[in-house]
PDB file of C-alpha atoms in Angstrom:
ATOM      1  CA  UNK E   1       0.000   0.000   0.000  1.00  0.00           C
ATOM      2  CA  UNK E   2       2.930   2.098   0.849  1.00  0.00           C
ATOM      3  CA  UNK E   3       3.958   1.498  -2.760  1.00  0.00           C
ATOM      4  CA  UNK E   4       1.161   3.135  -4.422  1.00  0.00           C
ATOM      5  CA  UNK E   5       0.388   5.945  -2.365  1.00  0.00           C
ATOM      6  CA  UNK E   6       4.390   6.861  -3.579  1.00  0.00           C
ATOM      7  CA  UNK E   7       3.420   6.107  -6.748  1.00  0.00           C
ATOM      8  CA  UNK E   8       0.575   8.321  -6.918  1.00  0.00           C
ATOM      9  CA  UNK E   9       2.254  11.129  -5.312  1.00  0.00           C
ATOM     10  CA  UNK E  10       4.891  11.059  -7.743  1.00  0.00           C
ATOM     11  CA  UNK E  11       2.528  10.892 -10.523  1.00  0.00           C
ATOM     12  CA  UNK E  12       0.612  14.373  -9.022  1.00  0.00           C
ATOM     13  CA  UNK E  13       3.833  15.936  -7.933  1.00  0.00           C
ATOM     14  CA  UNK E  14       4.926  15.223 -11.710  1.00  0.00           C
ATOM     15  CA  UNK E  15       1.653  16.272 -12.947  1.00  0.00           C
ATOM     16  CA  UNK E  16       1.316  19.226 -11.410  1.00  0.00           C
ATOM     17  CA  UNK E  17       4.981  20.269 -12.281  1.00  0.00           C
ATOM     18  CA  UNK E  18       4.189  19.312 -16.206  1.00  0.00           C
ATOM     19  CA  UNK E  19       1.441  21.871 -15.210  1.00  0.00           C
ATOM     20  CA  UNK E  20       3.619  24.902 -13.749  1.00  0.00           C
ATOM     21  CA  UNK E  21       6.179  24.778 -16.658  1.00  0.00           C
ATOM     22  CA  UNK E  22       3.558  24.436 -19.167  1.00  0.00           C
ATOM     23  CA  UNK E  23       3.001  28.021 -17.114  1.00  0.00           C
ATOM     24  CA  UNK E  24       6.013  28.970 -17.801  1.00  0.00           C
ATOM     25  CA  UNK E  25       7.131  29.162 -22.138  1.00  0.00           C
ATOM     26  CA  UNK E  26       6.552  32.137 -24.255  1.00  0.00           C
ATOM     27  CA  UNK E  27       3.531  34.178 -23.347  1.00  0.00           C
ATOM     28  CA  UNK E  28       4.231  36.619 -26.455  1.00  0.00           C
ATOM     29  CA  UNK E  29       5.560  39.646 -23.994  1.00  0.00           C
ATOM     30  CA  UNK E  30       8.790  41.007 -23.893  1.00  0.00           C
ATOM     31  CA  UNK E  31      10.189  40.047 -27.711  1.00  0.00           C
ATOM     32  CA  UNK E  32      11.187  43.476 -28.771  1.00  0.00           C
ATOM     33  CA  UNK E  33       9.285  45.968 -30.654  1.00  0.00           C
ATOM     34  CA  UNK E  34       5.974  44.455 -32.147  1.00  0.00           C
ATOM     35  CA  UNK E  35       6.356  43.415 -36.232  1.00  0.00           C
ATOM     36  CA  UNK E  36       5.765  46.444 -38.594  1.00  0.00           C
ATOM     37  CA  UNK E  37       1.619  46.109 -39.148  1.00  0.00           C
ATOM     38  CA  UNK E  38       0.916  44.492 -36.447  1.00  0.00           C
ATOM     39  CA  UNK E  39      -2.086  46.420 -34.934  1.00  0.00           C
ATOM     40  CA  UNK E  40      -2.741  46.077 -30.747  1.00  0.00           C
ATOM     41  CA  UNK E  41      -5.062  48.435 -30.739  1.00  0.00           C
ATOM     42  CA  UNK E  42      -5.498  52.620 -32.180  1.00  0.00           C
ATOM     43  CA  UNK E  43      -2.437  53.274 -34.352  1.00  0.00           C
ATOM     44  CA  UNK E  44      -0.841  56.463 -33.712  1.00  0.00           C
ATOM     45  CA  UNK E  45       1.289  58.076 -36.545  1.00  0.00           C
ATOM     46  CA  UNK E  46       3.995  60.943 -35.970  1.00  0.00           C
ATOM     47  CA  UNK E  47       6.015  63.179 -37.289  1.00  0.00           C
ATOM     48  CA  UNK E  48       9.453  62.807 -37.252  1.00  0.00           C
ATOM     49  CA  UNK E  49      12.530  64.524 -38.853  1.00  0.00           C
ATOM     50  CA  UNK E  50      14.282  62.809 -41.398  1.00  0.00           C
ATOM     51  CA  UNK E  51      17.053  63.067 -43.808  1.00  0.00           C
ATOM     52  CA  UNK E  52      14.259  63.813 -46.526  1.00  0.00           C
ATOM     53  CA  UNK E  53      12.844  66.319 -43.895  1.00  0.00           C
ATOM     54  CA  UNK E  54       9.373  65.800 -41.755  1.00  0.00           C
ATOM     55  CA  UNK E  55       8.138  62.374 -42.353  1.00  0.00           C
ATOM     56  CA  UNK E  56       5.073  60.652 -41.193  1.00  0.00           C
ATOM     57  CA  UNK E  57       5.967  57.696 -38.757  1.00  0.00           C
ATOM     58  CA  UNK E  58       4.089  55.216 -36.963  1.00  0.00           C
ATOM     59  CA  UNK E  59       4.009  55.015 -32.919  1.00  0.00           C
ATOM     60  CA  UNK E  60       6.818  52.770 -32.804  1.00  0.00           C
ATOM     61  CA  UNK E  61       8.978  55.971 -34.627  1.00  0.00           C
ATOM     62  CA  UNK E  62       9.464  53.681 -38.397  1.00  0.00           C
ATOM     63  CA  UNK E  63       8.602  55.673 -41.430  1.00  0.00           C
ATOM     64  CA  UNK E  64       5.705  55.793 -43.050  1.00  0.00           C
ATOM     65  CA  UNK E  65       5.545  54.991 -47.054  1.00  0.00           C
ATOM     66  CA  UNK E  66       2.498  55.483 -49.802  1.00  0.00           C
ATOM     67  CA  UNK E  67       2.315  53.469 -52.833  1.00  0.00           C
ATOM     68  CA  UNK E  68       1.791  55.231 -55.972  1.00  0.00           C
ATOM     69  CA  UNK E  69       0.375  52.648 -57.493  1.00  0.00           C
ATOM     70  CA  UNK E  70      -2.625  52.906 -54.794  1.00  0.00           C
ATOM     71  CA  UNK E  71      -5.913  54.363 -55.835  1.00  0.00           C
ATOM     72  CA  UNK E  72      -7.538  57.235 -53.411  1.00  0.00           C
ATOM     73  CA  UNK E  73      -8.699  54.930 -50.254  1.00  0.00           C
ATOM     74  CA  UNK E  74      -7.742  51.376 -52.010  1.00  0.00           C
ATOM     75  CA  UNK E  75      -4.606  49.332 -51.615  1.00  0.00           C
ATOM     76  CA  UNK E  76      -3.002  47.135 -54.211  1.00  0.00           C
ATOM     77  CA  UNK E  77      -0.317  45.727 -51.998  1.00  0.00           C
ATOM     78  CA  UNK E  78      -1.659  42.567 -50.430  1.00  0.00           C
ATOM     79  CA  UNK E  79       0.059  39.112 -50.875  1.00  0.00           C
ATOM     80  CA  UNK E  80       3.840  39.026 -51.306  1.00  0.00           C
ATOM     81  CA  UNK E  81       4.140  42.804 -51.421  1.00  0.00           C
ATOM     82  CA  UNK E  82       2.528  43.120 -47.624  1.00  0.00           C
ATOM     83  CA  UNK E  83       5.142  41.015 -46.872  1.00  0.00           C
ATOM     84  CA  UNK E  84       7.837  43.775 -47.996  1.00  0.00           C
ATOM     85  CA  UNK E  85       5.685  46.666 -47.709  1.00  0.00           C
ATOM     86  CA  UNK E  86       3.177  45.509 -44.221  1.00  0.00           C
ATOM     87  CA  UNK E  87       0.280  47.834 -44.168  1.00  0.00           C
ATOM     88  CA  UNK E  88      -0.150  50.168 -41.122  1.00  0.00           C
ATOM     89  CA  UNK E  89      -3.478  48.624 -39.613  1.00  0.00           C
ATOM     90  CA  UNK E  90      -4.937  49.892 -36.455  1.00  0.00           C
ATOM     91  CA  UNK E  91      -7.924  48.192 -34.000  1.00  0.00           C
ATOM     92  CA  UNK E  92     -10.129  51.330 -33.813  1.00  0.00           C
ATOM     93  CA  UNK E  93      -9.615  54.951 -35.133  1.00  0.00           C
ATOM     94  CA  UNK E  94      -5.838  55.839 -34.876  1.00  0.00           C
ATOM     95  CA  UNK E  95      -4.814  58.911 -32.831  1.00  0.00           C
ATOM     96  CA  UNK E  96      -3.305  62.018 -34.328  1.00  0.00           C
ATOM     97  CA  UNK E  97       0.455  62.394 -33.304  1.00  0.00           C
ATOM     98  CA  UNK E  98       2.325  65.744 -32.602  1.00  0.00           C
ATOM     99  CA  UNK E  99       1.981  67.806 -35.897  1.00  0.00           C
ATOM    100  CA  UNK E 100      -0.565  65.449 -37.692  1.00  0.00           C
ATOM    101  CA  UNK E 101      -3.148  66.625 -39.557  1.00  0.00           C
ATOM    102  CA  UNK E 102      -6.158  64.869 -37.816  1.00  0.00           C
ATOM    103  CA  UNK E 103      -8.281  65.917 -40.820  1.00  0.00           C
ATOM    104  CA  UNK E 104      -5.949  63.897 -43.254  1.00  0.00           C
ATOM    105  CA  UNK E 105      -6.067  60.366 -40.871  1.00  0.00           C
ATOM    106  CA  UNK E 106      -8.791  57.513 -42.034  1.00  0.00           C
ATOM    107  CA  UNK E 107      -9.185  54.158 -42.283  1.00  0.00           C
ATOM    108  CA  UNK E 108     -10.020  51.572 -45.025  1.00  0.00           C
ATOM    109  CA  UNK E 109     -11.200  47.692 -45.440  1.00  0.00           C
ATOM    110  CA  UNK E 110      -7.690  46.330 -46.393  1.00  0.00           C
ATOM    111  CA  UNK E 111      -8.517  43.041 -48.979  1.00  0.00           C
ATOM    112  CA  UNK E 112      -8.203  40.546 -45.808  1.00  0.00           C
ATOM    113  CA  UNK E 113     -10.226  42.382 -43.848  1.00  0.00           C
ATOM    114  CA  UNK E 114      -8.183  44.303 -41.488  1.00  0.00           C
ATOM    115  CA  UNK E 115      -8.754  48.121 -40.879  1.00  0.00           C
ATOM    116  CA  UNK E 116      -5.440  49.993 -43.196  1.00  0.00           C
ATOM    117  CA  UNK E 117      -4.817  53.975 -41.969  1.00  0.00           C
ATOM    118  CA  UNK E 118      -4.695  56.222 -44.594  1.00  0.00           C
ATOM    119  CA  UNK E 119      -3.255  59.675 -44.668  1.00  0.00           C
ATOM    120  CA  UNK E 120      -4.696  62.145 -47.275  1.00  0.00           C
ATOM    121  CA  UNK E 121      -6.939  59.543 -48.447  1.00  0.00           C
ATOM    122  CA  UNK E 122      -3.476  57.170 -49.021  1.00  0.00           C
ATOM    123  CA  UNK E 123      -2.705  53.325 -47.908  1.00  0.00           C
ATOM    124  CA  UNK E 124       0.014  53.933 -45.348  1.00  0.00           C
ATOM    125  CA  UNK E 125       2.981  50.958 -45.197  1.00  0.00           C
ATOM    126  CA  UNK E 126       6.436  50.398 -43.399  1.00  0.00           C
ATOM    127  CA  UNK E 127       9.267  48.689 -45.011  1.00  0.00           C
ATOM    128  CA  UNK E 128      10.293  45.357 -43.966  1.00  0.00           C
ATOM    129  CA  UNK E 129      14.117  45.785 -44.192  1.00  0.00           C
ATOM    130  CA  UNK E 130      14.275  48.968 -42.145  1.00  0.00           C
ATOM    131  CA  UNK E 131      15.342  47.711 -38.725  1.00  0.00           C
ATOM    132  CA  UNK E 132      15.058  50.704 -36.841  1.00  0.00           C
ATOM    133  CA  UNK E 133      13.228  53.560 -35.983  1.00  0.00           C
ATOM    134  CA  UNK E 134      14.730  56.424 -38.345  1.00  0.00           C
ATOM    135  CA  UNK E 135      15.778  53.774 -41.292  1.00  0.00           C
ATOM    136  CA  UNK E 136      14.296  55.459 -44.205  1.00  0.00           C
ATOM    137  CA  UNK E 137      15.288  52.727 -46.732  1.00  0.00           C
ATOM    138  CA  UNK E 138      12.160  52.421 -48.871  1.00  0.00           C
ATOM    139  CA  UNK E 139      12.746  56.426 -49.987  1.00  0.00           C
ATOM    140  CA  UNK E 140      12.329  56.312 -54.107  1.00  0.00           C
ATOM    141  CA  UNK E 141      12.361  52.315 -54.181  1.00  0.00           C
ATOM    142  CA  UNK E 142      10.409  50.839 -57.786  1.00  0.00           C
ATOM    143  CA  UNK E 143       9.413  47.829 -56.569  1.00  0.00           C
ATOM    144  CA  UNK E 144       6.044  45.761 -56.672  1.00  0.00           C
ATOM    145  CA  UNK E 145       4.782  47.780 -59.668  1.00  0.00           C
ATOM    146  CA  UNK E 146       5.543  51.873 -58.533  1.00  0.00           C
ATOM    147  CA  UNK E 147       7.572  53.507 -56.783  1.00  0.00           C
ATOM    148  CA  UNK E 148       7.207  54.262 -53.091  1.00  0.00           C
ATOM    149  CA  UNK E 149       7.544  57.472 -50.648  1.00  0.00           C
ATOM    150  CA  UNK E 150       7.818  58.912 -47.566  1.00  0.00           C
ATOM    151  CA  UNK E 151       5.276  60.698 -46.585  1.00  0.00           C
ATOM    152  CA  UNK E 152       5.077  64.272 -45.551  1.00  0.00           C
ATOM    153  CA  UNK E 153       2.859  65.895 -43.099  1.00  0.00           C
ATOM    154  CA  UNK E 154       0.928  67.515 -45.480  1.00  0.00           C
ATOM    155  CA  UNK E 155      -0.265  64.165 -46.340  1.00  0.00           C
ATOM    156  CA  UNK E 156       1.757  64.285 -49.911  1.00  0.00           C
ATOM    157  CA  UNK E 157       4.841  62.150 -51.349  1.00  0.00           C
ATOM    158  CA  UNK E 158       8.480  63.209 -51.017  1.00  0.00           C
ATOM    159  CA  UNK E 159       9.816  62.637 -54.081  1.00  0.00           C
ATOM    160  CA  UNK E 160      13.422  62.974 -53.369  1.00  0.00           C
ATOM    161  CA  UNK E 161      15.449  60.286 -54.411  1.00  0.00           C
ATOM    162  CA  UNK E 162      18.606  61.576 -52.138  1.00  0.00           C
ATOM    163  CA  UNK E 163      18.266  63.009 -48.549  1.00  0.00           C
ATOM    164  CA  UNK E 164      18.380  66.693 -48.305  1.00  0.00           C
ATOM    165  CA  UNK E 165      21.728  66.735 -46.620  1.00  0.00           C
ATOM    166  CA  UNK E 166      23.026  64.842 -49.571  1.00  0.00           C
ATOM    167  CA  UNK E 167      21.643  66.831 -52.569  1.00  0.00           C
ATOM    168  CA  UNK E 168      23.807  68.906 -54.191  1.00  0.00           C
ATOM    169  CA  UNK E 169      24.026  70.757 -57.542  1.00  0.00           C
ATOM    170  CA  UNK E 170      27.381  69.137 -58.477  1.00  0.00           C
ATOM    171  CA  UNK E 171      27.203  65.948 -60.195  1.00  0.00           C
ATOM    172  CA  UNK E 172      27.976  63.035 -58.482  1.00  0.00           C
ATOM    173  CA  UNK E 173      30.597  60.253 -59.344  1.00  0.00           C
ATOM    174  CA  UNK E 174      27.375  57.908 -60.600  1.00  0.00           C
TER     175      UNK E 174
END
């Protein structure tokens, strides 16, 4: 009798420690800075300086890009090119930063349902390979079909290919 009633305790005492680390893997906090696109609730976008000036940027300080390829209030980056190019999506309305123009913030039905911002009536998207707040690496990029900008607080395309601080009148060695 003594036999089982060890038995059994080991079984609970293993069961309930099977239990406690079960507890104990990844509850999703504390991984870094949530994925471009991801939305948690209201997104909030910024402004920010930038080599190409004043930028629109989303809460977590990455630029902001428009497609030019986008119609008024429609996105045709879904697919592969979300993948590059993740929509800014938001759980509610999003909140006007510091110099935003809360007239020129919306929304949109995105193809797969989520809830896209839009800024001057344009899809807003980060860039994948910019790793950190301030990376402005999508500036002037042709890729998925047109070409893709920063945005500027007046809700309209920078154009630049170059940053400011690296335009000059004298040509260069390209």
């Amino acid at each position: 009798m003594r036999r089982r009633t060890y038995g059994r305790a080991v079984t609970a005492g293993a069961a309930t420690a099977a239990l406690l680390l079960g507890g104990c893997g990844d509850d999703g906090g504390d991984q870094g800075p949530p994925s471009p696109g991801d939305a948690t609730g209201p997104a909030t976008v910024a402004v920010e300086s930038s080599p190409y000036g004043d930028i629109l940027v989303g809460e977590d300080g990455y630029a902001l890009y428009l497609f030019e390829a986008d119609s008024p209030g429609a996105s045709t980056c879904a697919d592969a090119c979300a993948e590059v190019w993740p929509p800014l999506t938001t759980d509610g309305a999003p909140d006007a930063g510091d110099r935003v123009d809360a007239d020129l913030l919306g929304t949109m039905e995105r193809a797969d349902g989520t809830t896209g911002v839009t800024y001057n009536d344009h899809p807003l998207y980060y860039y994948e390979p910019d790793t950190e707040p301030g990376d402005v690496g999508g500036q002037a990029i042709d890729d998925f079909g047109g070409l893709w900008y920063v945005v500027g607080p007046d809700g309209e395309p920078i154009e630049d290919e170059r940053p400011a601080d690296e335009a000059t009148d004298e040509p260069g060695p390209y």
